[in-house]
Coordinates of C-alpha atoms in Angstrom, one line a residue:
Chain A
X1 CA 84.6 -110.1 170.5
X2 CA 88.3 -109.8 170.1
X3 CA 87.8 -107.9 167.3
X4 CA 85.8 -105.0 168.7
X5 CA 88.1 -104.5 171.2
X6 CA 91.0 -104.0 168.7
X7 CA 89.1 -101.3 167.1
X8 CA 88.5 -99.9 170.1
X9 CA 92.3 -99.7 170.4
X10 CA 92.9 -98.7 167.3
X11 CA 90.6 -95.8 168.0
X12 CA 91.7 -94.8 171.1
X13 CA 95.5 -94.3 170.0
X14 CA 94.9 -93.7 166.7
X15 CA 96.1 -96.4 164.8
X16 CA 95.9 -95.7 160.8
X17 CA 94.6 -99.2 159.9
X18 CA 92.7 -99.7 156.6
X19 CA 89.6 -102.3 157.0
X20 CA 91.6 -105.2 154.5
X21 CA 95.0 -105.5 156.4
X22 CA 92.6 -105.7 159.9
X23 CA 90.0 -108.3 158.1
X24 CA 93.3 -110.5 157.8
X25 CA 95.0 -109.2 160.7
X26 CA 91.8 -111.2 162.9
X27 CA 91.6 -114.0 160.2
X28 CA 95.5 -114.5 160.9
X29 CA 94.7 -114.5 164.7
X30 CA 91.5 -116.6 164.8
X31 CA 93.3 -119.3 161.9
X32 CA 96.2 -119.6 164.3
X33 CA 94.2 -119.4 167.9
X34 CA 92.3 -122.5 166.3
X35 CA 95.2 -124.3 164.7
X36 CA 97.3 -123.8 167.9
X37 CA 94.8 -125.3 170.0
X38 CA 94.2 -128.2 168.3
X39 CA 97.4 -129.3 166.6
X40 CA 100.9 -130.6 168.2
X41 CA 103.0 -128.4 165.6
X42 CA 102.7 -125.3 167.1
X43 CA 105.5 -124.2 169.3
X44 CA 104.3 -123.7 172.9
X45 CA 104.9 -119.8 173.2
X46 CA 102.3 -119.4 170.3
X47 CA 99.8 -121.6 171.9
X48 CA 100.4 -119.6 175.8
X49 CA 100.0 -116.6 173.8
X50 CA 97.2 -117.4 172.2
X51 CA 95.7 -118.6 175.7
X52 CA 96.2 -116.0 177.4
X53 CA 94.9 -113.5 174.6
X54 CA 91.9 -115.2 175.0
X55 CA 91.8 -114.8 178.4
X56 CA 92.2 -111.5 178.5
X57 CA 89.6 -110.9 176.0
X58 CA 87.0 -112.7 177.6
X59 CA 87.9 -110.8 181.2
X60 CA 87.8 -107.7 179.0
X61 CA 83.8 -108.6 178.1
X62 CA 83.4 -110.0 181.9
X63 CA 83.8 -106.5 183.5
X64 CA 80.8 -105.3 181.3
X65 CA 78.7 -107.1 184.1
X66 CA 77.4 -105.3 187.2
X67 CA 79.5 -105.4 190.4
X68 CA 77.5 -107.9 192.4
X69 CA 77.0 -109.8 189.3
X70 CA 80.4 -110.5 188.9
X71 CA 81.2 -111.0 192.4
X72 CA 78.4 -113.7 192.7
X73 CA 79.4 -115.1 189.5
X74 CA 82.8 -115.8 190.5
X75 CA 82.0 -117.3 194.0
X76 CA 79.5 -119.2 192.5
X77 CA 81.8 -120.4 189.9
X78 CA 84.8 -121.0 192.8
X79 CA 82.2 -123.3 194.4
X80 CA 80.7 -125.4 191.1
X81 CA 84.6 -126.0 190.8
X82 CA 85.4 -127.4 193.7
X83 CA 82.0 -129.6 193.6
X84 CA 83.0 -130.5 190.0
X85 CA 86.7 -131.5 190.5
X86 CA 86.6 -132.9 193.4
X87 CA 82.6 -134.5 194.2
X88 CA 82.8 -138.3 192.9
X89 CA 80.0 -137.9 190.2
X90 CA 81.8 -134.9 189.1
X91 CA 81.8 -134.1 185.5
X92 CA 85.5 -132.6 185.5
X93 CA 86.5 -135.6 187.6
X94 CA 84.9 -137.7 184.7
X95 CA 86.6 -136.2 181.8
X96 CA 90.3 -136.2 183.9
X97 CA 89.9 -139.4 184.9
X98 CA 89.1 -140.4 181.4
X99 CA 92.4 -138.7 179.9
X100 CA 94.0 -140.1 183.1
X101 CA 93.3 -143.4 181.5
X102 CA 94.2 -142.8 178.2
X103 CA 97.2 -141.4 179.3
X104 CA 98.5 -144.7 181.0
X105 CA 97.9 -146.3 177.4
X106 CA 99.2 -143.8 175.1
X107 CA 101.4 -141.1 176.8
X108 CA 103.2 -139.2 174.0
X109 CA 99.6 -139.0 172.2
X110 CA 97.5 -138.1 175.2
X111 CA 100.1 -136.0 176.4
X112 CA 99.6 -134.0 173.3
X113 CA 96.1 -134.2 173.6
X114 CA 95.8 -132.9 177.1
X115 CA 95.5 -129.3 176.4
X116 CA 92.6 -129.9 174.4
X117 CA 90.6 -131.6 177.4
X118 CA 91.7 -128.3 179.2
X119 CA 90.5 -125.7 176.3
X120 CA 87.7 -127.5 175.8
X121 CA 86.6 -127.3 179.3
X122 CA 87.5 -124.0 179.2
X123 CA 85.3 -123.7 176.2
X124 CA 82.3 -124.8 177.9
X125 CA 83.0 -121.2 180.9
X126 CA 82.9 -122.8 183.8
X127 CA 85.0 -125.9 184.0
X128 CA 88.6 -125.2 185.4
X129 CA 91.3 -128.3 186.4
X130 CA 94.5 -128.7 186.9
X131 CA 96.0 -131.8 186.5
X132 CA 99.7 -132.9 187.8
X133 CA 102.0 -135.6 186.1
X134 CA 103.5 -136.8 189.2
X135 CA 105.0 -139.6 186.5
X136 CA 108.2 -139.1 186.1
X137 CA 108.1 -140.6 182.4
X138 CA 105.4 -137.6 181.5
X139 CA 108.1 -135.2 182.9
X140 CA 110.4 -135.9 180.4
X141 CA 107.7 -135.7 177.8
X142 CA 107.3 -132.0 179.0
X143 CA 109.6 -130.5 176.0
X144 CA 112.6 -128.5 175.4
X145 CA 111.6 -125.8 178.1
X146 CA 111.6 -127.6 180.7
X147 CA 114.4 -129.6 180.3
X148 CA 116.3 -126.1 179.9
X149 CA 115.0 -124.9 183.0
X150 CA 116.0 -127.5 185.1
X151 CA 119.3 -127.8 183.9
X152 CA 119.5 -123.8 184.9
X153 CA 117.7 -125.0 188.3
X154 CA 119.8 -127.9 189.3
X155 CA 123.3 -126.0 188.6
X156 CA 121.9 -123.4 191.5
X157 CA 122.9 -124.4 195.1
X158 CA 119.7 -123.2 196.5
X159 CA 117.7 -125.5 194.2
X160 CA 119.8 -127.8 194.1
X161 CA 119.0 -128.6 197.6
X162 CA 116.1 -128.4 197.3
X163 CA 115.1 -130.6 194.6
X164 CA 117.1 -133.1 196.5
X165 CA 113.8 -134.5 198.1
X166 CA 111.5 -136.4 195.7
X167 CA 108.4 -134.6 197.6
X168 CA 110.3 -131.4 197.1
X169 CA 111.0 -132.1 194.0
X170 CA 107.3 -132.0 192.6
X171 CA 107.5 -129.3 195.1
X172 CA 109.1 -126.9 193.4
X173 CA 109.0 -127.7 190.2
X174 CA 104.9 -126.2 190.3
X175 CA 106.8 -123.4 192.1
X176 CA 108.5 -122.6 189.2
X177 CA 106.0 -123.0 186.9
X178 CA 103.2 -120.8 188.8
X179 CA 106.1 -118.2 188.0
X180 CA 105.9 -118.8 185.3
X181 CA 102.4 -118.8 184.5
X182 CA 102.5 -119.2 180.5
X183 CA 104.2 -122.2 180.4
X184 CA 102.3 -124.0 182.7
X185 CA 100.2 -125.6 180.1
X186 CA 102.3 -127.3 178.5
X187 CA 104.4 -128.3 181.4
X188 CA 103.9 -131.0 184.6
X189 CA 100.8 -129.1 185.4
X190 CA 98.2 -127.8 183.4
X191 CA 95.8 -125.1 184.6
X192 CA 92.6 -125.0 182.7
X193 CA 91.7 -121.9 180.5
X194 CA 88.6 -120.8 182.2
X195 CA 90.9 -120.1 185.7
X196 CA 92.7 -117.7 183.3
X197 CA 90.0 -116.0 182.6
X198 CA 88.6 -116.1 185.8
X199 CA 91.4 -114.7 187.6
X200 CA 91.7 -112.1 184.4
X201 CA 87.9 -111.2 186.0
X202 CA 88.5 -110.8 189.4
X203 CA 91.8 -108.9 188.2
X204 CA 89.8 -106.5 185.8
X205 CA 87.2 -106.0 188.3
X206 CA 89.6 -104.9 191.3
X207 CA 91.1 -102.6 188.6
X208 CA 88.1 -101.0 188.1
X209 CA 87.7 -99.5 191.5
X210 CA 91.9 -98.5 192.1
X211 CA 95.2 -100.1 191.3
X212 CA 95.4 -101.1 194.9
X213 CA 92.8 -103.4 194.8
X214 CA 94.8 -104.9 191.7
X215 CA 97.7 -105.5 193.8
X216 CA 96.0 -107.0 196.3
X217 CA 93.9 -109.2 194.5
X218 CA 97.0 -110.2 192.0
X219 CA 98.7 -111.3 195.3
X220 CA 95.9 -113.1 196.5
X221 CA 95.7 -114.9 193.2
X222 CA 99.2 -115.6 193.1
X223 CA 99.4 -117.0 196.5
X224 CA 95.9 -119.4 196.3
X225 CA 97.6 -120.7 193.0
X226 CA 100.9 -121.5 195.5
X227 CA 98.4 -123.1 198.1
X228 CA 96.5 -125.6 195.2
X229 CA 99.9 -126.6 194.3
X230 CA 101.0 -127.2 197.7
X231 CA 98.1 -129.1 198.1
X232 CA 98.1 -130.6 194.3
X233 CA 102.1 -132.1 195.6
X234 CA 100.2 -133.2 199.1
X235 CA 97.0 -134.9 196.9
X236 CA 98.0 -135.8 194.1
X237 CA 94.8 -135.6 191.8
X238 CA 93.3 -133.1 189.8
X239 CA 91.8 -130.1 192.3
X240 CA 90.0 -127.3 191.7
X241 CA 92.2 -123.8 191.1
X242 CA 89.7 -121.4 191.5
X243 CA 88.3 -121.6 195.4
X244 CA 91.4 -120.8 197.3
X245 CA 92.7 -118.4 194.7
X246 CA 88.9 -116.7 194.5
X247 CA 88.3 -116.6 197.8
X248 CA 91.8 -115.1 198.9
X249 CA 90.6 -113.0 195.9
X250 CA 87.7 -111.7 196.8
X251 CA 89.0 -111.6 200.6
X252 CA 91.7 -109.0 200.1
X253 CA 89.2 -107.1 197.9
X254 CA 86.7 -106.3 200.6
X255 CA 89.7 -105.5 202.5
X256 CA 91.6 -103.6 200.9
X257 CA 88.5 -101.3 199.8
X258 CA 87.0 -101.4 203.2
X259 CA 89.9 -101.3 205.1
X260 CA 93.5 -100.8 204.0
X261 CA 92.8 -97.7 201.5
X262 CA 91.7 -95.1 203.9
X263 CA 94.2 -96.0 206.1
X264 CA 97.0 -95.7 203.4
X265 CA 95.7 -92.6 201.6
X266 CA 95.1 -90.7 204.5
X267 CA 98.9 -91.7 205.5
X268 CA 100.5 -90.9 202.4
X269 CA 99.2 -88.0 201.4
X270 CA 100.0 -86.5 204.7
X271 CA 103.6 -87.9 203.0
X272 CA 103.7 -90.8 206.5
X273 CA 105.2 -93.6 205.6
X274 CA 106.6 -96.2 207.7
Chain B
X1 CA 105.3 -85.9 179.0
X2 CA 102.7 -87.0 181.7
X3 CA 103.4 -91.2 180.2
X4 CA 106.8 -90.6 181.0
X5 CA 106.5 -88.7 184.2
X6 CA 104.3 -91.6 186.0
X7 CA 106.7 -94.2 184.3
X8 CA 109.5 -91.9 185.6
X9 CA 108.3 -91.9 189.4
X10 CA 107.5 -95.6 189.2
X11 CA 110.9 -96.2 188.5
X12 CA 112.3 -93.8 190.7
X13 CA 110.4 -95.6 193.6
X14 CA 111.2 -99.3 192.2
X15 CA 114.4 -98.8 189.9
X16 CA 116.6 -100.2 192.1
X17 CA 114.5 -103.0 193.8
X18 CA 114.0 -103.9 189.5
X19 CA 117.9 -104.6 189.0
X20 CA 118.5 -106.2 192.3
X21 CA 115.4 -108.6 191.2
X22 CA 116.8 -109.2 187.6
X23 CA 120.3 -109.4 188.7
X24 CA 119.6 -111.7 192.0
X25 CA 116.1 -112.3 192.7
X26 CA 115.2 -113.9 188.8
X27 CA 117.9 -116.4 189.1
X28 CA 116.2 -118.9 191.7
X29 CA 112.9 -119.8 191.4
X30 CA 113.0 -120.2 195.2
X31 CA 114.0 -116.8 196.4
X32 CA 111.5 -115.5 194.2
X33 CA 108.8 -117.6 195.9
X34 CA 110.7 -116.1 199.2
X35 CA 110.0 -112.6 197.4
X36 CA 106.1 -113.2 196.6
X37 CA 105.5 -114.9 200.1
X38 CA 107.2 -112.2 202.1
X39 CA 105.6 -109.4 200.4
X40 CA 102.1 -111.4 200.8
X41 CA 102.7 -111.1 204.3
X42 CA 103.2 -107.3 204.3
X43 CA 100.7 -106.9 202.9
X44 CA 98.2 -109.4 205.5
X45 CA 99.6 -106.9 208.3
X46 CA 98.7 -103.8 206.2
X47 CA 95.7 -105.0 205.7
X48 CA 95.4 -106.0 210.0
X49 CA 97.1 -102.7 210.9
X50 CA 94.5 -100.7 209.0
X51 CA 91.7 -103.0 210.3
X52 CA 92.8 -101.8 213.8
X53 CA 93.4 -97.7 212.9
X54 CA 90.2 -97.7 210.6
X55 CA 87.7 -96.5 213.4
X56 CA 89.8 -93.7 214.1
X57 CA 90.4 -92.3 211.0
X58 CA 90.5 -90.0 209.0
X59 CA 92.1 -87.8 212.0
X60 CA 90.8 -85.1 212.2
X61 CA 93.3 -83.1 215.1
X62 CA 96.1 -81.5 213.7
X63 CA 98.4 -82.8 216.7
X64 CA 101.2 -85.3 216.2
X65 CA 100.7 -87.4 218.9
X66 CA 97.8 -89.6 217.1
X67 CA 100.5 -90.0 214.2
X68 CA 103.2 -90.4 216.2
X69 CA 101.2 -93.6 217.7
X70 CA 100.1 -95.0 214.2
X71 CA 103.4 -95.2 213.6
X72 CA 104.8 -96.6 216.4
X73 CA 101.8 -99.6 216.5
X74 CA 102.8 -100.0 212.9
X75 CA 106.7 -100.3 213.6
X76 CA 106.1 -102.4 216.2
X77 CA 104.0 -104.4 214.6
X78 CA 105.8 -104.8 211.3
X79 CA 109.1 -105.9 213.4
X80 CA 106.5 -108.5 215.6
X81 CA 106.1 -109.8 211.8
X82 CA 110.1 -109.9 210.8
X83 CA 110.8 -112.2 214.1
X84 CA 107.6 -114.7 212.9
X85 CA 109.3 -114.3 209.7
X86 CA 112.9 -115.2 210.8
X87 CA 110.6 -118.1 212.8
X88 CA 109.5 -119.6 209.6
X89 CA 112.9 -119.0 208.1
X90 CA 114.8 -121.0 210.8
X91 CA 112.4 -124.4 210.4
X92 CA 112.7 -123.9 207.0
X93 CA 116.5 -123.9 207.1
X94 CA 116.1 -126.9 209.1
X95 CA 114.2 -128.7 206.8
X96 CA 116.2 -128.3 204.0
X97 CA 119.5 -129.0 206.1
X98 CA 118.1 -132.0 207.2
X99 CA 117.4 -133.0 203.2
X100 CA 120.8 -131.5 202.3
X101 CA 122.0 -134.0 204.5
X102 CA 120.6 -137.0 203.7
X103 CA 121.2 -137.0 200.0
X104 CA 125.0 -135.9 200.6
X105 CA 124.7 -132.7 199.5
X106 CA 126.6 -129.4 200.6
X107 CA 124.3 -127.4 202.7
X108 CA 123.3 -123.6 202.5
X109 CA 126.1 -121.5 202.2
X110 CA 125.7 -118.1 204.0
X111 CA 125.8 -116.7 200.6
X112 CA 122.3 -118.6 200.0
X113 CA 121.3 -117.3 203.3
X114 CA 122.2 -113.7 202.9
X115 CA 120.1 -114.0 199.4
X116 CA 117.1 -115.6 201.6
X117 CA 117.1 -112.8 204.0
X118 CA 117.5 -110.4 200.5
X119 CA 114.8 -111.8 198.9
X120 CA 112.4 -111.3 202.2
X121 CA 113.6 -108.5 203.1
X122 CA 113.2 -107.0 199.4
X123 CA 109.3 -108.2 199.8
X124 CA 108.7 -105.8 202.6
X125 CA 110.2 -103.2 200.5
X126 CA 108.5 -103.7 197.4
X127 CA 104.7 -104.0 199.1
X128 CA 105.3 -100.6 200.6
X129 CA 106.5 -99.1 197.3
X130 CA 103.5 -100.5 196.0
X131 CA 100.7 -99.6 198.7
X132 CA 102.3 -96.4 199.7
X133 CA 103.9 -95.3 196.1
X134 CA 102.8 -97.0 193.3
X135 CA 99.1 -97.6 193.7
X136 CA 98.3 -94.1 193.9
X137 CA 101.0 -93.1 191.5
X138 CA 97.6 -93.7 188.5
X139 CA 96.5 -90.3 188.7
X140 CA 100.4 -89.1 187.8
X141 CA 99.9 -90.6 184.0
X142 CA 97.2 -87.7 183.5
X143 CA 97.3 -84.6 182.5
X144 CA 97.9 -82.9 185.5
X145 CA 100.1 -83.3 189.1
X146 CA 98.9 -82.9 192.5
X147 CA 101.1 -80.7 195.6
X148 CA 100.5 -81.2 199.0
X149 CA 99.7 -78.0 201.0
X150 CA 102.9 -79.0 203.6
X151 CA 105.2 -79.3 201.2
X152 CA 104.9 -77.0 197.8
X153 CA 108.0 -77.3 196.4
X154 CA 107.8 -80.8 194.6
X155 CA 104.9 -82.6 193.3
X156 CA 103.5 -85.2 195.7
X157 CA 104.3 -88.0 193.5
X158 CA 107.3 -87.1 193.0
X159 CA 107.4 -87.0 196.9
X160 CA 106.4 -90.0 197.5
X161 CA 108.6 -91.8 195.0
X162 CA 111.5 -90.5 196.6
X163 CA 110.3 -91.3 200.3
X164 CA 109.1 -95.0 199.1
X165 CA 112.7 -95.2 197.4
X166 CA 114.2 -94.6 200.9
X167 CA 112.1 -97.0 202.7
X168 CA 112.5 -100.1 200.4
X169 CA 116.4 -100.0 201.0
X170 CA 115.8 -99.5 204.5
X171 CA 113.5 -102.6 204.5
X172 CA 115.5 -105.0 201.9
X173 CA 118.7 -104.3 203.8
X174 CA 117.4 -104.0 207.3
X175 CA 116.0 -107.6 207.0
X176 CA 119.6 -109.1 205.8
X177 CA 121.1 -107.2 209.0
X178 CA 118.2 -108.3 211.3
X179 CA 118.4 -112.1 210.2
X180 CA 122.4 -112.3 210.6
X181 CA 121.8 -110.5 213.7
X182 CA 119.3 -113.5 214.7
X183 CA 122.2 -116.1 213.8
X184 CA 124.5 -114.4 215.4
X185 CA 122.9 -113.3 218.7
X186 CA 124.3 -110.1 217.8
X187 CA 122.7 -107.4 220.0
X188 CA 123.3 -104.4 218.4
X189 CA 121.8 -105.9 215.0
X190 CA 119.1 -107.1 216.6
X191 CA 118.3 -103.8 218.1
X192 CA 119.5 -101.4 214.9
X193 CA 117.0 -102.8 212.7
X194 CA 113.5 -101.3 214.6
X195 CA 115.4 -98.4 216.0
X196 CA 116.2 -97.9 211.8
X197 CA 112.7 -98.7 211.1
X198 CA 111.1 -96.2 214.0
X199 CA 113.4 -93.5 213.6
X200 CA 112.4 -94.0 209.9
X201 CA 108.5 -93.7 210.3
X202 CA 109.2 -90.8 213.3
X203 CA 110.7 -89.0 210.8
X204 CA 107.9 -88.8 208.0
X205 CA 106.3 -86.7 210.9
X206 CA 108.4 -83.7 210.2
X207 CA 106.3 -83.9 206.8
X208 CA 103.4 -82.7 208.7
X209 CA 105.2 -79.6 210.0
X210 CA 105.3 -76.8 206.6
X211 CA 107.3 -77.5 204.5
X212 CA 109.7 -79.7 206.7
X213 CA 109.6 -82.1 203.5
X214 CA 113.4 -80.4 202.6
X215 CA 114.4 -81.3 206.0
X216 CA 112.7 -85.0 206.4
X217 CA 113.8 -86.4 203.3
X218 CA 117.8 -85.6 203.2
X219 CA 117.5 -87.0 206.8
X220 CA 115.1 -90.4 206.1
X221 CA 118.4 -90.9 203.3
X222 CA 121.0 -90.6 205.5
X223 CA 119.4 -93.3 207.3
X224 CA 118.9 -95.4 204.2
X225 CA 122.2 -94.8 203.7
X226 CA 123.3 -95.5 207.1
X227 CA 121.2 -98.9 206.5
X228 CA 123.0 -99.9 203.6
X229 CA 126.9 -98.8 204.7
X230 CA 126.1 -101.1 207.5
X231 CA 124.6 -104.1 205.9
X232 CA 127.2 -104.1 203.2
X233 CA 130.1 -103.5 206.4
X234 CA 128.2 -106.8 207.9
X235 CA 128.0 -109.0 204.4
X236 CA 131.6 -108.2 204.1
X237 CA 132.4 -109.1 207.8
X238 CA 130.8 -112.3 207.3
X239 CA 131.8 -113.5 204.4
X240 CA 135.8 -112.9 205.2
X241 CA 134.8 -115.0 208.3
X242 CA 133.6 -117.6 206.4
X243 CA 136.0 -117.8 203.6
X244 CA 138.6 -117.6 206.7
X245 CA 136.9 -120.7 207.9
X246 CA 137.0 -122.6 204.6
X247 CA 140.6 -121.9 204.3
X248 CA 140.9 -123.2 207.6
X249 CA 139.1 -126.5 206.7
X250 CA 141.0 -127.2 203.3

């Protein structure tokens, strides 16, 4: 799939690319999308890379569907998460339970082994989670990054007073790493491929109509992610990412299309801003 | 040519929000949260200010008056929004005072606060560079450029760009004046920053008028300008003060 997009690239800018150096060229990327995912080695940046390659490429084959398709597909898919995270027979509930478990035995291993639960359940399509160490011991498993960040963080005044509150301090540590969206996985909080890709959807899809849309919706996204987290510091379990995010989502869609582009076209172009 | 002329009128419109964001902004995770929130909220009254004007447009009269009251709904409106905003700002203030006190630790210095009221203030600006600039800045990376029939002289993008330029200093700096003018009980703060903001909107209406683009636009920057010399006269009041204080207390 990847690979038909590349030469799609390739032929829209007119790449010179003979067929032996772009056989390996996808080799290379599938050989170290698979190694990545499975192996501790890799440094994290290849592995968020690779993630959110993937992503993209799946949103990428996702915008092929019809409008309403996607639209139903998504809200659909919002709602199987929050009945799969968070109902008690639930089978994401079962599998993060299970790694909860494990984790409590063997935390540097499980730790490790975390982001495979996650890309396998993204793996399936439609199983999303995000899961918090609220631990501190797991914390200070979380790697070089983050320990580099928060000695940035904790030499700022405005973070620094932050962070002073243990509730706080979970806080905005996810507040930091929703910035920073790539490093999530391998951080505190791990979001689960398929929300990538899903937001990557609703993304693609809004760009399909005007870049407006994208803005909107990219906020919207942004902002649900904030509220789960909120909510993830306030809980304390795994919960579902897509709803709030999708719903916000699809929200600001309807209204930005329905609504909020006539209104600023018309305005604009008649060069009235306020 | 056309790549670099939409990349060129993006940046003309956000250039300077960009290095005020790397230089300030991109430091602290929280006043980028403050950033993302405040410009969420722009955008929720865009999105209620349109839901109100949508049964009446597009307009079709040619008279200013139906303008002249968008605008002034959507100023008043938009400053309605900056005092829930300073609302949230003060609890939240409170809050972290409260903590800051508990654990011993120094509290927000008006620097931090200044930043705050930056950071919120740049999230009004940046949401309407976006909606009113950016977002329709796509068709600029084609082949060809667009000219409004009431002003000729300059492509519309490049119009735009250059009015969105104006209004996102006026916002990010208005909203550091308006929130020391809160603190402060400082009247004429308090009441600069919507007068700014109207005078602002009232004057996109000379757009409308032919070619009244060459007169609009040199006046929309003296008040940008006039925003700025007078936030940056304010920072530097208040932060003598406050060093006066500290050399007081030591």
């Amino acid at each position: 799939m990847g690979s038909s997009i590349l030469i799609s690239i390739i032929q829209r800018f007119n790449i010179p690319v003979d067929a032996v150096t772009f056989f390996i060229l996808v080799l290379n990327f599938t050989v170290i999308g698979t190694i990545s995912v499975f192996s501790n080695g890799i440094p994290i940046i290849v592995k968020q890379s690779n993630m959110v390659v993937l992503g993209i490429i799946v949103a990428a084959w996702f915008t092929a569907l019809p409008e309403w398709t996607t639209w139903v597909v998504l809200v659909a898919l919002a709602l199987y998460d929050l009945a799969a995270v968070l109902a008690p027979g639930g089978p994401l509930k079962l599998l993060v339970e299970l790694a909860s478990t494990r984790d409590e035995e063997l935390p540097a291993l499980v730790y490790e082994s975390r982001p495979n639960v996650v890309r396998n359940s993204g793996a399936r399509g439609s199983r999303e989670h995000l899961v918090i160490d609220v631990r501190g011991n797991e914390r200070e498993n979380g790697g070089e990054i983050e320990e580099v960040s928060e000695g940035v963080g904790e030499t700022l005044p405005l973070v620094e007073n932050v962070e002073n509150r243990s509730d706080a301090r979970v806080l905005l540590r996810n507040d930091i790493e929703e910035m920073e969206s790539e490093e999530m996985t391998e951080r505190g909080i791990k979001l689960g491929m398929g929300d990538f890709i899903f937001y990557s959807v609703l993304v693609g899809r809004a760009a399909m109509y005007d870049l407006m849309t994208v803005y909107a919706c990219y906020l919207a996204i942004i902002s649900g992610l904030g509220c789960t987290l909120i909510l993830l510091a306030v809980c304390r379990h795994a919960l579902p990412a897509l709803p709030i995010s999708i719903a916000l989502g699809v929200m600001f869609y309807f209204l930005t299309r329905l609504l909020m582009e006539p209104f600023v076209v018309g305005a604009s172009t008649n060069l009235m801003m306020f | 040519m056309t790549v670099a002329a939409g990349i060129g009128y993006a940046l003309l419109a956000l250039g300077p929000s960009l290095s005020l964001f790397a230089t300030v902004i991109s430091q602290k995770p929280f006043l980028i949260l403050t950033l993302l929130s405040s410009t969420l909220l722009w955008l929720i009254s865009l999105i209620a200010l349109s839901a109100i004007w949508r049964p009446f447009l597009p307009l079709k009269t040619a008279s200013l008056w139906p303008y002249a009251l968008l605008i002034l709904t959507s100023v008043a409106f938009q400053e309605a929004l900056r005092l829930l905003l300073w609302r949230l700002y003060m609890r939240m203030e409170e809050i972290l005072d409260a903590f800051a006190d508990r654990v011993s630790k120094p509290r927000l210095f008006i620097t931090d606060k200044m930043q705050i009221a930056l950071a919120g203030g740049m999230g009004h600006g940046v949401a309407h560079a976006i909606f009113f600039c950016v977002s329709l800045l796509t068709p600029a990376f084609g082949p060809a450029t667009y000219y409004v029939e009431k002003c000729s002289q300059i492509p519309f993008f490049f119009v735009s760009a250059i009015i969105a330029l104006a209004f996102v200093t006026i916002h990010t700096f208005s909203m550091v004046i308006a929130f020391s003018g809160y603190r402060e009980g400082n009247k004429v703060d308090q009441y600069f920053v919507p007068i700014v903001h109207l005078a602002a909107g009232m004057l996109t209406l000379i757009n409308l008028a032919s070619g009244g683009c060459i007169v609009g636009i040199p006046l929309l920057y003296v008040l940008a300008v006039l925003t700025l010399g007078h936030c940056g006269k304010m920072v530097w009041k208040r932060l003598a003060e406050s060093t006066r204080r500290q050399g007081d207390l030591y």
